[in-house]
Structures are given as structure tokens and as C-alpha cells.
Amino acid sequence: MSKTKVLTGITTTGTPHLGNYVGAIKPAIEQSWRDDIQSYYFLADYHALIKGRDPKRIHQSGLEIAATWLALGLDTDRVTFYRQSDVPEIMELNWIIGCMTAKGLMNRAHAYKAAVQANEEAGEKDPDKAVTMGLFCYPVLMAADILMFNAHKVPVGRDQVQHLEMARDIAGRMNHHYKTKFILPEAIVGENTAVLNGLDGRKMSKSYDNTIPLFCTEKKLLKLIRKIKTNSLEPGQPKDPDGCTLFQIFSAFANEAEIAEKRKQYEAGAGWGDLKNQLFEYVNAQLADARERYNTLIEDPAFIEAELKKGAEKARAEATPFIANIRKAVGISPFA
Ligand code: TRP
């Protein structure tokens, strides 16, 4: 049976939060147990340089994200779990496919367009002010990540769908011109996976600074849950669970019966204070074991490093012969 290859990366710029867990990491780990799927999960550390220039932060973020995957039970014998920068073949492919990528295609990338638009709105003379080549070429590097392992499916957030279309475009051009056999990858946007709201009710995201770190201390977790924005309805007044951030977070962790029960509590007029305490108890109980493993792992970077080295070896066992073929296809190979 040929397996479906599923690949995804997380940029190492922040500390994993509840939204990352529910929307990306948890479904990815569940999927990794399926026998018909071969998974590739990686730390996109070269991508991090596009967004951040604080070396300590990027280094620490990589450690935290790796520890998170491992603490949540990722089985590194089943999946290929690696750090992008440990697989230099990705960078070689990045250049090769970059030479097949139309600049006009990159002009249309929304991250770049958003930067240009912000400059125009600010009345800047240069629409490309503060735009680096890293930002501009970022969809090429992402395509290299994906095409390197011939992934069929790429779980991503909605904002990344355009990058998958670009990866398909690039793969198609390579195949057409050089007769390579790159798989055209497809985005999977989890229709059933929740997108969590953050403390202020907007989407939970490090760019809004409204996140709840996945493995913060119990005390901090309680404090942050108490900070979640609610309305001014008093205890005893019926409340609408739909659109309530507390209810939404609860629903991402609970089963159907528990969700129905919680809905009744809202309708019966439970107070915000009680609802918050209950949410804390519930989420905390589910995270407690993993948090303990996380804290142990963070204290043992050598163990994490060994796991990543093992992953890099596995990844390179595929990448090295693969890039040799690609180089040959484009005319770069030994003379004798
Ligand atoms: N760009 C992705 C994000 O910001 C992260 C990423 C980098 C990625 N390379 C990838 C995701 C390859 C999927 C496949 O979320």
C-alpha cells in the first residue's frame, strides 16, 4: 500500500499556545497514528528569520516547539520529525526552484502585498520599504519544504492556502520543463478543527498578543482564563454560549455530552466567575500530564537534540538521493 505523505511545519518564532495545539498540533499527532499516512513534521527555523531578528528568541522558540511535540506524545519512530536547517538539501532545492519561479507570481503573494499596502497607506515613497528578499521569496522556501519530500497533503491555516497553490504552480513548471516528477501538493484546511479565540475575543494569535501559552504554569493558566473577555451579564441571567470564548475553548477540549451539559449551564444563567473556574479545572486536568513531560523535556535539551538529529538522518536519507536526481535533471552533476 502506498501511503499518503502528510507534511507540515511550524515557524519557530513564538511559544506554542492553546490555539496552535487545538488547531494544528493535536490533529497532526492524531493523524500520525494512522497506518495509511506517512507524516513529516518540522521546525521551520529558516522561515523564522523572515519574521524575527532576535537570535535568542528564535533559538528558544525552536526548543519549546520541539518539546511541545514530544510532550504531547509524537512518536518519532513513526514520523519524520526534524529541523529544517538540519536538511541543507531543502536550501539547494529552494534555489533550483526559485530559478523556475516567476517573479510575477511572488508579486501576488499576500504577505508581500500586505507589506506593500501598509507602506502605501502610511504614505511611504518606497512601496517596498522594509521588505526583505526573505519575505518576498518566502513562498519559494515553503514550496521547497514541501516538494523536497513529495508531500501529497499539507495541513495549514487558511492564510497559507495561496502558498500551496504557488507550490503546485512551481512543481508544474519543473515537471513541464525538466520532466521531473514532483507531486502537486494539496492544502488541507481543517474544516472540523477549531480556530480558537484569544483573551480579547479576536483569533488567538501571537501577532495579537492575546494567547494562552499551552504549557504555562497552573497559576498563570487560571490568571489568563480569568482575563478572557466576557459580557456584563450577571449570575442568574441566561447567557448565549455561541460566540463566547470560554465556551469555544471548552468545546475544543470536551466531548459532545459535556458540551451539551455546558450549554445548559449557560442557559440556566451560570455566572462568569464560575464558568471561568470550571474551564480552568477542565483544561488544566487535560494538560497536566503533558505539562509535566514538557517541563522535564525543556530541562533536557540534549535529549531533544538527539531526537532531532535522528529525524534529520531520516529526512536526509530521502533528501540526499532526491536532490542528486534533481540536480542531474537541471544539468548540474559530475562530469565523470
Ligand atoms: N508558513 C507556514 C506558517 O506560517 C509554516 C511553514 C513553513 C509550513 N514551511 C511549511 C507549513 C511547509 C506547511 C508546509 O504557518
mmCIF file of C-alpha atoms and ligand atoms in Angstrom:
data_model
loop_
_atom_site.group_PDB
_atom_site.id
_atom_site.type_symbol
_atom_site.label_atom_id
_atom_site.label_comp_id
_atom_site.label_asym_id
_atom_site.label_seq_id
_atom_site.Cartn_x
_atom_site.Cartn_y
_atom_site.Cartn_z
ATOM 1 C CA MET A 1 0.000 0.000 0.000
ATOM 2 C CA SER A 2 1.454 3.357 -0.897
ATOM 3 C CA LYS A 3 0.994 5.822 1.894
ATOM 4 C CA THR A 4 -0.243 9.367 1.666
ATOM 5 C CA LYS A 5 2.536 11.725 2.678
ATOM 6 C CA VAL A 6 1.428 14.499 5.019
ATOM 7 C CA LEU A 7 3.859 17.304 5.814
ATOM 8 C CA THR A 8 3.660 20.445 7.881
ATOM 9 C CA GLY A 9 5.988 22.909 9.566
ATOM 10 C CA ILE A 10 5.744 25.404 12.379
ATOM 11 C CA THR A 11 7.756 28.620 12.205
ATOM 12 C CA THR A 12 9.958 28.977 15.274
ATOM 13 C CA THR A 13 9.058 32.486 16.315
ATOM 14 C CA GLY A 14 6.867 32.019 19.369
ATOM 15 C CA THR A 15 5.722 29.922 22.288
ATOM 16 C CA PRO A 16 3.061 27.335 21.384
ATOM 17 C CA HIS A 17 -0.399 28.384 22.592
ATOM 18 C CA LEU A 18 -3.785 26.738 23.028
ATOM 19 C CA GLY A 19 -4.804 27.776 19.510
ATOM 20 C CA ASN A 20 -1.747 26.054 17.952
ATOM 21 C CA TYR A 21 -2.484 22.955 19.981
ATOM 22 C CA VAL A 22 -6.152 22.632 19.112
ATOM 23 C CA GLY A 23 -5.862 23.778 15.508
ATOM 24 C CA ALA A 24 -2.652 22.125 14.385
ATOM 25 C CA ILE A 25 -0.582 20.035 16.776
ATOM 26 C CA LYS A 26 -3.297 17.820 18.265
ATOM 27 C CA PRO A 27 -4.860 16.844 14.920
ATOM 28 C CA ALA A 28 -1.379 16.255 13.466
ATOM 29 C CA ILE A 29 -0.419 13.895 16.274
ATOM 30 C CA GLU A 30 -3.703 12.018 15.960
ATOM 31 C CA GLN A 31 -3.170 11.657 12.253
ATOM 32 C CA SER A 32 0.343 10.357 12.742
ATOM 33 C CA TRP A 33 -1.074 7.162 14.217
ATOM 34 C CA ARG A 34 -2.857 6.213 11.008
ATOM 35 C CA ASP A 35 -1.257 3.396 9.048
ATOM 36 C CA ASP A 36 -2.154 4.822 5.658
ATOM 37 C CA ILE A 37 -0.294 8.067 6.347
ATOM 38 C CA GLN A 38 3.388 8.895 6.480
ATOM 39 C CA SER A 39 3.969 12.133 8.355
ATOM 40 C CA TYR A 40 6.704 14.742 8.164
ATOM 41 C CA TYR A 41 6.671 17.420 10.835
ATOM 42 C CA PHE A 42 9.377 20.003 11.090
ATOM 43 C CA LEU A 43 10.573 23.160 12.797
ATOM 44 C CA ALA A 44 10.651 25.878 10.143
ATOM 45 C CA ASP A 45 13.607 27.718 11.615
ATOM 46 C CA TYR A 46 14.848 29.344 8.405
ATOM 47 C CA HIS A 47 11.328 30.733 7.987
ATOM 48 C CA ALA A 48 11.651 32.279 11.436
ATOM 49 C CA LEU A 49 14.383 34.634 10.166
ATOM 50 C CA ILE A 50 11.802 36.292 7.935
ATOM 51 C CA LYS A 51 9.776 37.406 10.914
ATOM 52 C CA GLY A 52 12.231 37.788 13.746
ATOM 53 C CA ARG A 53 15.754 39.023 14.355
ATOM 54 C CA ASP A 54 16.188 38.086 17.957
ATOM 55 C CA PRO A 55 18.540 35.078 17.894
ATOM 56 C CA LYS A 56 17.755 34.075 21.478
ATOM 57 C CA ARG A 57 14.019 34.138 20.858
ATOM 58 C CA ILE A 58 14.298 32.037 17.700
ATOM 59 C CA HIS A 59 16.543 29.520 19.404
ATOM 60 C CA GLN A 60 14.294 29.261 22.460
ATOM 61 C CA SER A 61 11.159 29.021 20.331
ATOM 62 C CA GLY A 62 12.597 26.052 18.438
ATOM 63 C CA LEU A 63 13.337 24.280 21.692
ATOM 64 C CA GLU A 64 9.848 24.992 23.017
ATOM 65 C CA ILE A 65 8.088 23.843 19.876
ATOM 66 C CA ALA A 66 10.144 20.644 19.727
ATOM 67 C CA ALA A 67 9.482 19.933 23.411
ATOM 68 C CA THR A 68 5.769 20.525 22.803
ATOM 69 C CA TRP A 69 5.507 17.942 20.031
ATOM 70 C CA LEU A 70 7.404 15.414 22.113
ATOM 71 C CA ALA A 71 5.495 16.116 25.333
ATOM 72 C CA LEU A 72 2.218 15.572 23.504
ATOM 73 C CA GLY A 73 3.321 12.107 22.511
ATOM 74 C CA LEU A 74 4.628 12.416 18.968
ATOM 75 C CA ASP A 75 6.199 9.049 18.168
ATOM 76 C CA THR A 76 9.423 9.928 16.393
ATOM 77 C CA ASP A 77 9.891 6.349 15.206
ATOM 78 C CA ARG A 78 6.666 6.580 13.235
ATOM 79 C CA VAL A 79 7.063 10.069 11.827
ATOM 80 C CA THR A 80 9.953 12.079 10.441
ATOM 81 C CA PHE A 81 10.420 14.926 12.893
ATOM 82 C CA TYR A 82 13.226 17.317 12.002
ATOM 83 C CA ARG A 83 14.567 20.819 11.942
ATOM 84 C CA GLN A 84 14.533 22.489 8.522
ATOM 85 C CA SER A 85 18.077 23.815 8.933
ATOM 86 C CA ASP A 86 19.393 20.276 9.514
ATOM 87 C CA VAL A 87 18.411 19.322 5.970
ATOM 88 C CA PRO A 88 20.570 21.532 3.708
ATOM 89 C CA GLU A 89 19.089 19.849 0.622
ATOM 90 C CA ILE A 90 15.975 21.965 1.225
ATOM 91 C CA MET A 91 18.051 25.088 0.656
ATOM 92 C CA GLU A 92 19.513 23.678 -2.538
ATOM 93 C CA LEU A 93 16.060 22.903 -3.817
ATOM 94 C CA ASN A 94 14.964 26.375 -2.758
ATOM 95 C CA TRP A 95 17.483 27.883 -5.178
ATOM 96 C CA ILE A 96 16.774 25.492 -8.016
ATOM 97 C CA ILE A 97 13.017 26.009 -7.936
ATOM 98 C CA GLY A 98 13.490 29.728 -7.343
ATOM 99 C CA CYS A 99 15.065 29.840 -10.792
ATOM 100 C CA MET A 100 11.860 28.383 -12.187
ATOM 101 C CA THR A 101 9.550 30.727 -10.265
ATOM 102 C CA ALA A 102 8.125 33.791 -11.982
ATOM 103 C CA LYS A 103 8.737 36.984 -10.060
ATOM 104 C CA GLY A 104 5.209 37.980 -11.016
ATOM 105 C CA LEU A 105 3.884 35.002 -9.088
ATOM 106 C CA MET A 106 5.647 36.222 -5.945
ATOM 107 C CA ASN A 107 4.344 39.762 -6.507
ATOM 108 C CA ARG A 108 0.897 38.331 -5.837
ATOM 109 C CA ALA A 109 1.787 36.638 -2.516
ATOM 110 C CA HIS A 110 -0.444 38.092 0.151
ATOM 111 C CA ALA A 111 2.244 38.560 2.827
ATOM 112 C CA TYR A 112 4.205 40.691 0.376
ATOM 113 C CA LYS A 113 1.119 42.519 -0.861
ATOM 114 C CA ALA A 114 0.093 43.306 2.708
ATOM 115 C CA ALA A 115 3.530 44.847 3.372
ATOM 116 C CA VAL A 116 3.286 46.984 0.222
ATOM 117 C CA GLN A 117 -0.221 48.061 1.084
ATOM 118 C CA ALA A 118 0.834 49.071 4.589
ATOM 119 C CA ASN A 119 3.626 51.210 3.094
ATOM 120 C CA GLU A 120 1.221 52.852 0.675
ATOM 121 C CA GLU A 121 -1.276 53.575 3.398
ATOM 122 C CA ALA A 122 1.473 55.093 5.523
ATOM 123 C CA GLY A 123 2.371 57.377 2.609
ATOM 124 C CA GLU A 124 5.862 55.884 2.167
ATOM 125 C CA LYS A 125 7.673 56.851 -1.024
ATOM 126 C CA ASP A 126 9.070 53.348 -1.457
ATOM 127 C CA PRO A 127 6.317 50.726 -1.541
ATOM 128 C CA ASP A 128 8.933 48.046 -0.811
ATOM 129 C CA LYS A 129 10.216 49.710 2.333
ATOM 130 C CA ALA A 130 11.397 47.091 4.866
ATOM 131 C CA VAL A 131 10.514 44.251 2.516
ATOM 132 C CA THR A 132 13.378 41.762 2.552
ATOM 133 C CA MET A 133 14.195 39.158 -0.063
ATOM 134 C CA GLY A 134 13.330 36.624 2.644
ATOM 135 C CA LEU A 135 9.777 37.901 2.894
ATOM 136 C CA PHE A 136 9.439 38.238 -0.855
ATOM 137 C CA CYS A 137 10.735 34.741 -1.619
ATOM 138 C CA TYR A 138 9.094 33.060 1.340
ATOM 139 C CA PRO A 139 6.603 31.044 -0.760
ATOM 140 C CA VAL A 140 9.546 29.533 -2.685
ATOM 141 C CA LEU A 141 11.164 28.256 0.509
ATOM 142 C CA MET A 142 7.825 26.867 1.630
ATOM 143 C CA ALA A 143 7.451 25.121 -1.735
ATOM 144 C CA ALA A 144 10.952 23.645 -1.293
ATOM 145 C CA ASP A 145 9.972 22.287 2.152
ATOM 146 C CA ILE A 146 7.009 20.534 0.608
ATOM 147 C CA LEU A 147 8.392 19.389 -2.752
ATOM 148 C CA MET A 148 11.553 18.018 -1.138
ATOM 149 C CA PHE A 149 9.547 15.149 0.327
ATOM 150 C CA ASN A 150 6.897 14.920 -2.382
ATOM 151 C CA ALA A 151 4.144 15.527 0.151
ATOM 152 C CA HIS A 152 0.607 14.906 -1.070
ATOM 153 C CA LYS A 153 -1.221 16.782 1.672
ATOM 154 C CA VAL A 154 -0.223 19.794 3.698
ATOM 155 C CA PRO A 155 -2.348 20.751 6.717
ATOM 156 C CA VAL A 156 -2.252 24.538 7.050
ATOM 157 C CA GLY A 157 -4.266 27.504 8.211
ATOM 158 C CA ARG A 158 -6.493 29.265 5.711
ATOM 159 C CA ASP A 159 -3.897 32.035 5.284
ATOM 160 C CA GLN A 160 -1.459 29.524 3.783
ATOM 161 C CA VAL A 161 -3.677 28.150 1.023
ATOM 162 C CA GLN A 162 -2.250 30.570 -1.520
ATOM 163 C CA HIS A 163 1.255 29.272 -0.799
ATOM 164 C CA LEU A 164 0.131 25.763 -1.644
ATOM 165 C CA GLU A 165 -1.231 26.985 -4.959
ATOM 166 C CA MET A 166 2.155 28.534 -5.614
ATOM 167 C CA ALA A 167 3.923 25.291 -4.710
ATOM 168 C CA ARG A 168 1.724 23.470 -7.235
ATOM 169 C CA ASP A 169 2.485 26.069 -9.865
ATOM 170 C CA ILE A 170 6.237 25.742 -9.253
ATOM 171 C CA ALA A 171 6.085 21.928 -9.237
ATOM 172 C CA GLY A 172 4.148 22.010 -12.509
ATOM 173 C CA ARG A 173 6.729 24.225 -14.189
ATOM 174 C CA MET A 174 9.577 21.984 -13.023
ATOM 175 C CA ASN A 175 7.773 18.899 -14.282
ATOM 176 C CA HIS A 176 6.933 20.511 -17.579
ATOM 177 C CA HIS A 177 10.387 21.840 -18.333
ATOM 178 C CA TYR A 178 12.711 19.298 -16.734
ATOM 179 C CA LYS A 179 10.410 16.267 -16.808
ATOM 180 C CA THR A 180 10.799 15.855 -13.062
ATOM 181 C CA LYS A 181 8.013 14.067 -11.222
ATOM 182 C CA PHE A 182 7.171 16.366 -8.347
ATOM 183 C CA ILE A 183 3.870 15.585 -6.691
ATOM 184 C CA LEU A 184 1.484 18.542 -6.846
ATOM 185 C CA PRO A 185 0.680 19.089 -3.151
ATOM 186 C CA GLU A 186 -2.755 19.912 -1.793
ATOM 187 C CA ALA A 187 -3.610 22.098 1.184
ATOM 188 C CA ILE A 188 -5.840 20.618 3.817
ATOM 189 C CA VAL A 189 -7.600 23.259 5.821
ATOM 190 C CA GLY A 190 -9.160 21.546 8.820
ATOM 191 C CA GLU A 191 -12.868 22.206 8.445
ATOM 192 C CA ASN A 192 -13.566 20.449 11.719
ATOM 193 C CA THR A 193 -10.643 21.729 13.706
ATOM 194 C CA ALA A 194 -11.454 24.697 15.847
ATOM 195 C CA VAL A 195 -9.888 28.103 15.389
ATOM 196 C CA LEU A 196 -9.708 29.429 18.943
ATOM 197 C CA ASN A 197 -10.320 32.960 20.035
ATOM 198 C CA GLY A 198 -7.896 34.645 22.368
ATOM 199 C CA LEU A 199 -8.188 36.731 25.526
ATOM 200 C CA ASP A 200 -9.690 39.712 23.707
ATOM 201 C CA GLY A 201 -12.129 37.693 21.592
ATOM 202 C CA ARG A 202 -10.147 38.005 18.352
ATOM 203 C CA LYS A 203 -8.481 34.946 16.808
ATOM 204 C CA MET A 204 -5.827 33.611 19.193
ATOM 205 C CA SER A 205 -2.562 34.600 17.584
ATOM 206 C CA LYS A 206 0.902 35.677 18.626
ATOM 207 C CA SER A 207 0.522 38.711 16.379
ATOM 208 C CA TYR A 208 -2.410 39.947 18.502
ATOM 209 C CA ASP A 209 -0.621 39.186 21.766
ATOM 210 C CA ASN A 210 -3.790 37.574 23.118
ATOM 211 C CA THR A 211 -2.645 33.985 23.553
ATOM 212 C CA ILE A 212 -2.747 31.452 26.350
ATOM 213 C CA PRO A 213 0.568 29.550 26.296
ATOM 214 C CA LEU A 214 -0.121 25.829 26.122
ATOM 215 C CA PHE A 215 2.217 24.864 28.945
ATOM 216 C CA CYS A 216 2.242 27.909 31.202
ATOM 217 C CA THR A 217 2.041 27.207 34.940
ATOM 218 C CA GLU A 218 -1.282 26.315 36.525
ATOM 219 C CA LYS A 219 -1.338 29.663 38.241
ATOM 220 C CA LYS A 220 -0.799 31.554 35.011
ATOM 221 C CA LEU A 221 -3.404 29.447 33.218
ATOM 222 C CA LEU A 222 -6.005 30.369 35.834
ATOM 223 C CA LYS A 223 -4.978 34.012 35.689
ATOM 224 C CA LEU A 224 -5.244 34.142 31.904
ATOM 225 C CA ILE A 225 -8.580 32.333 31.783
ATOM 226 C CA ARG A 226 -9.917 34.859 34.280
ATOM 227 C CA LYS A 227 -8.802 37.602 31.890
ATOM 228 C CA ILE A 228 -10.858 36.286 28.956
ATOM 229 C CA LYS A 229 -13.304 38.932 27.825
ATOM 230 C CA THR A 230 -16.981 38.198 28.564
ATOM 231 C CA ASN A 231 -20.016 40.476 28.738
ATOM 232 C CA SER A 232 -21.655 42.146 31.714
ATOM 233 C CA LEU A 233 -24.489 39.682 32.290
ATOM 234 C CA GLU A 234 -24.945 38.857 35.979
ATOM 235 C CA PRO A 235 -25.163 35.395 37.547
ATOM 236 C CA GLY A 236 -28.735 34.159 37.145
ATOM 237 C CA GLN A 237 -29.156 35.772 33.736
ATOM 238 C CA PRO A 238 -29.251 33.292 30.829
ATOM 239 C CA LYS A 239 -26.186 33.502 28.574
ATOM 240 C CA ASP A 240 -25.554 32.674 24.952
ATOM 241 C CA PRO A 241 -22.752 30.095 24.648
ATOM 242 C CA ASP A 242 -22.315 30.666 20.923
ATOM 243 C CA GLY A 243 -19.738 33.325 20.329
ATOM 244 C CA CYS A 244 -18.443 33.027 23.905
ATOM 245 C CA THR A 245 -14.686 32.443 24.016
ATOM 246 C CA LEU A 246 -14.914 30.397 27.225
ATOM 247 C CA PHE A 247 -17.456 28.074 25.666
ATOM 248 C CA GLN A 248 -15.441 27.822 22.493
ATOM 249 C CA ILE A 249 -12.278 26.798 24.328
ATOM 250 C CA PHE A 250 -14.229 24.326 26.432
ATOM 251 C CA SER A 251 -15.763 22.813 23.294
ATOM 252 C CA ALA A 252 -12.324 22.261 21.766
ATOM 253 C CA PHE A 253 -11.365 20.043 24.701
ATOM 254 C CA ALA A 254 -14.646 18.368 25.721
ATOM 255 C CA ASN A 255 -16.832 15.618 24.255
ATOM 256 C CA GLU A 256 -20.346 16.031 22.852
ATOM 257 C CA ALA A 257 -22.156 15.166 26.103
ATOM 258 C CA GLU A 258 -20.013 17.557 28.136
ATOM 259 C CA ILE A 259 -20.585 20.332 25.612
ATOM 260 C CA ALA A 260 -24.375 19.813 25.759
ATOM 261 C CA GLU A 261 -24.219 19.920 29.548
ATOM 262 C CA LYS A 262 -22.198 23.145 29.484
ATOM 263 C CA ARG A 263 -24.712 24.699 27.094
ATOM 264 C CA LYS A 264 -27.459 24.030 29.649
ATOM 265 C CA GLN A 265 -25.413 25.733 32.368
ATOM 266 C CA TYR A 266 -25.168 28.858 30.193
ATOM 267 C CA GLU A 267 -28.880 28.861 29.505
ATOM 268 C CA ALA A 268 -29.597 28.398 33.215
ATOM 269 C CA GLY A 269 -27.615 31.551 33.984
ATOM 270 C CA ALA A 270 -24.314 30.302 35.415
ATOM 271 C CA GLY A 271 -22.040 33.190 36.486
ATOM 272 C CA TRP A 272 -18.919 34.139 34.518
ATOM 273 C CA GLY A 273 -16.683 33.593 37.546
ATOM 274 C CA ASP A 274 -17.900 30.013 37.953
ATOM 275 C CA LEU A 275 -17.709 29.316 34.232
ATOM 276 C CA LYS A 276 -14.118 30.535 34.196
ATOM 277 C CA ASN A 277 -13.113 28.430 37.175
ATOM 278 C CA GLN A 278 -14.705 25.379 35.611
ATOM 279 C CA LEU A 279 -12.965 25.984 32.303
ATOM 280 C CA PHE A 280 -9.660 26.215 34.128
ATOM 281 C CA GLU A 281 -10.263 22.963 36.016
ATOM 282 C CA TYR A 282 -11.231 21.174 32.846
ATOM 283 C CA VAL A 283 -8.398 22.335 30.604
ATOM 284 C CA ASN A 284 -5.829 22.061 33.358
ATOM 285 C CA ALA A 285 -6.743 18.431 34.043
ATOM 286 C CA GLN A 286 -6.260 17.610 30.374
ATOM 287 C CA LEU A 287 -2.910 19.342 30.096
ATOM 288 C CA ALA A 288 -1.360 18.447 33.446
ATOM 289 C CA ASP A 289 0.494 15.273 32.408
ATOM 290 C CA ALA A 290 1.797 16.719 29.174
ATOM 291 C CA ARG A 291 2.883 19.868 31.025
ATOM 292 C CA GLU A 292 4.945 17.779 33.384
ATOM 293 C CA ARG A 293 6.601 15.975 30.480
ATOM 294 C CA TYR A 294 7.168 19.333 28.787
ATOM 295 C CA ASN A 295 8.921 20.760 31.829
ATOM 296 C CA THR A 296 11.163 17.711 32.039
ATOM 297 C CA LEU A 297 11.998 17.923 28.334
ATOM 298 C CA ILE A 298 12.813 21.621 28.415
ATOM 299 C CA GLU A 299 15.389 20.848 31.100
ATOM 300 C CA ASP A 300 16.944 18.230 28.831
ATOM 301 C CA PRO A 301 17.898 19.922 25.549
ATOM 302 C CA ALA A 302 20.384 17.115 24.805
ATOM 303 C CA PHE A 303 17.519 14.650 24.563
ATOM 304 C CA ILE A 304 15.582 16.939 22.226
ATOM 305 C CA GLU A 305 18.687 17.476 20.145
ATOM 306 C CA ALA A 306 19.190 13.716 19.814
ATOM 307 C CA GLU A 307 15.584 13.292 18.660
ATOM 308 C CA LEU A 308 16.023 15.983 16.031
ATOM 309 C CA LYS A 309 19.322 14.522 14.862
ATOM 310 C CA LYS A 310 17.624 11.173 14.427
ATOM 311 C CA GLY A 311 14.893 12.926 12.445
ATOM 312 C CA ALA A 312 17.397 14.772 10.282
ATOM 313 C CA GLU A 313 19.112 11.490 9.440
ATOM 314 C CA LYS A 314 15.814 10.007 8.363
ATOM 315 C CA ALA A 315 14.923 13.090 6.358
ATOM 316 C CA ARG A 316 18.310 13.218 4.654
ATOM 317 C CA ALA A 317 18.177 9.551 3.736
ATOM 318 C CA GLU A 318 15.415 10.685 1.376
ATOM 319 C CA ALA A 319 16.611 14.171 0.602
ATOM 320 C CA THR A 320 20.184 13.357 -0.436
ATOM 321 C CA PRO A 321 19.399 10.953 -3.295
ATOM 322 C CA PHE A 322 16.391 13.046 -4.254
ATOM 323 C CA ILE A 323 18.337 16.277 -4.675
ATOM 324 C CA ALA A 324 21.028 14.401 -6.632
ATOM 325 C CA ASN A 325 18.363 13.477 -9.182
ATOM 326 C CA ILE A 326 17.016 16.991 -9.339
ATOM 327 C CA ARG A 327 20.487 18.415 -9.847
ATOM 328 C CA LYS A 328 21.053 15.968 -12.649
ATOM 329 C CA ALA A 329 17.738 16.914 -14.220
ATOM 330 C CA VAL A 330 18.775 20.577 -14.329
ATOM 331 C CA GLY A 331 22.275 19.840 -15.659
ATOM 332 C CA ILE A 332 24.334 20.034 -12.502
ATOM 333 C CA SER A 333 26.137 16.744 -11.956
ATOM 334 C CA PRO A 334 29.632 15.214 -12.030
ATOM 335 C CA PHE A 335 31.446 15.081 -15.392
ATOM 336 C CA ALA A 336 32.746 11.595 -14.868
HETATM 337 N N1 TRP B 1 4.486 29.196 6.504
HETATM 338 C C1 TRP B 1 3.885 28.325 7.469
HETATM 339 C C2 TRP B 1 3.131 29.162 8.518
HETATM 340 O O1 TRP B 1 3.465 30.317 8.705
HETATM 341 C C3 TRP B 1 4.919 27.449 8.134
HETATM 342 C C4 TRP B 1 5.559 26.572 7.121
HETATM 343 C C5 TRP B 1 6.816 26.717 6.587
HETATM 344 C C6 TRP B 1 4.980 25.455 6.500
HETATM 345 N N2 TRP B 1 7.052 25.735 5.681
HETATM 346 C C7 TRP B 1 5.956 24.955 5.590
HETATM 347 C C8 TRP B 1 3.735 24.833 6.623
HETATM 348 C C9 TRP B 1 5.683 23.856 4.792
HETATM 349 C C10 TRP B 1 3.489 23.736 5.812
HETATM 350 C C11 TRP B 1 4.453 23.251 4.907
HETATM 351 O O2 TRP B 1 2.239 28.648 9.141
#
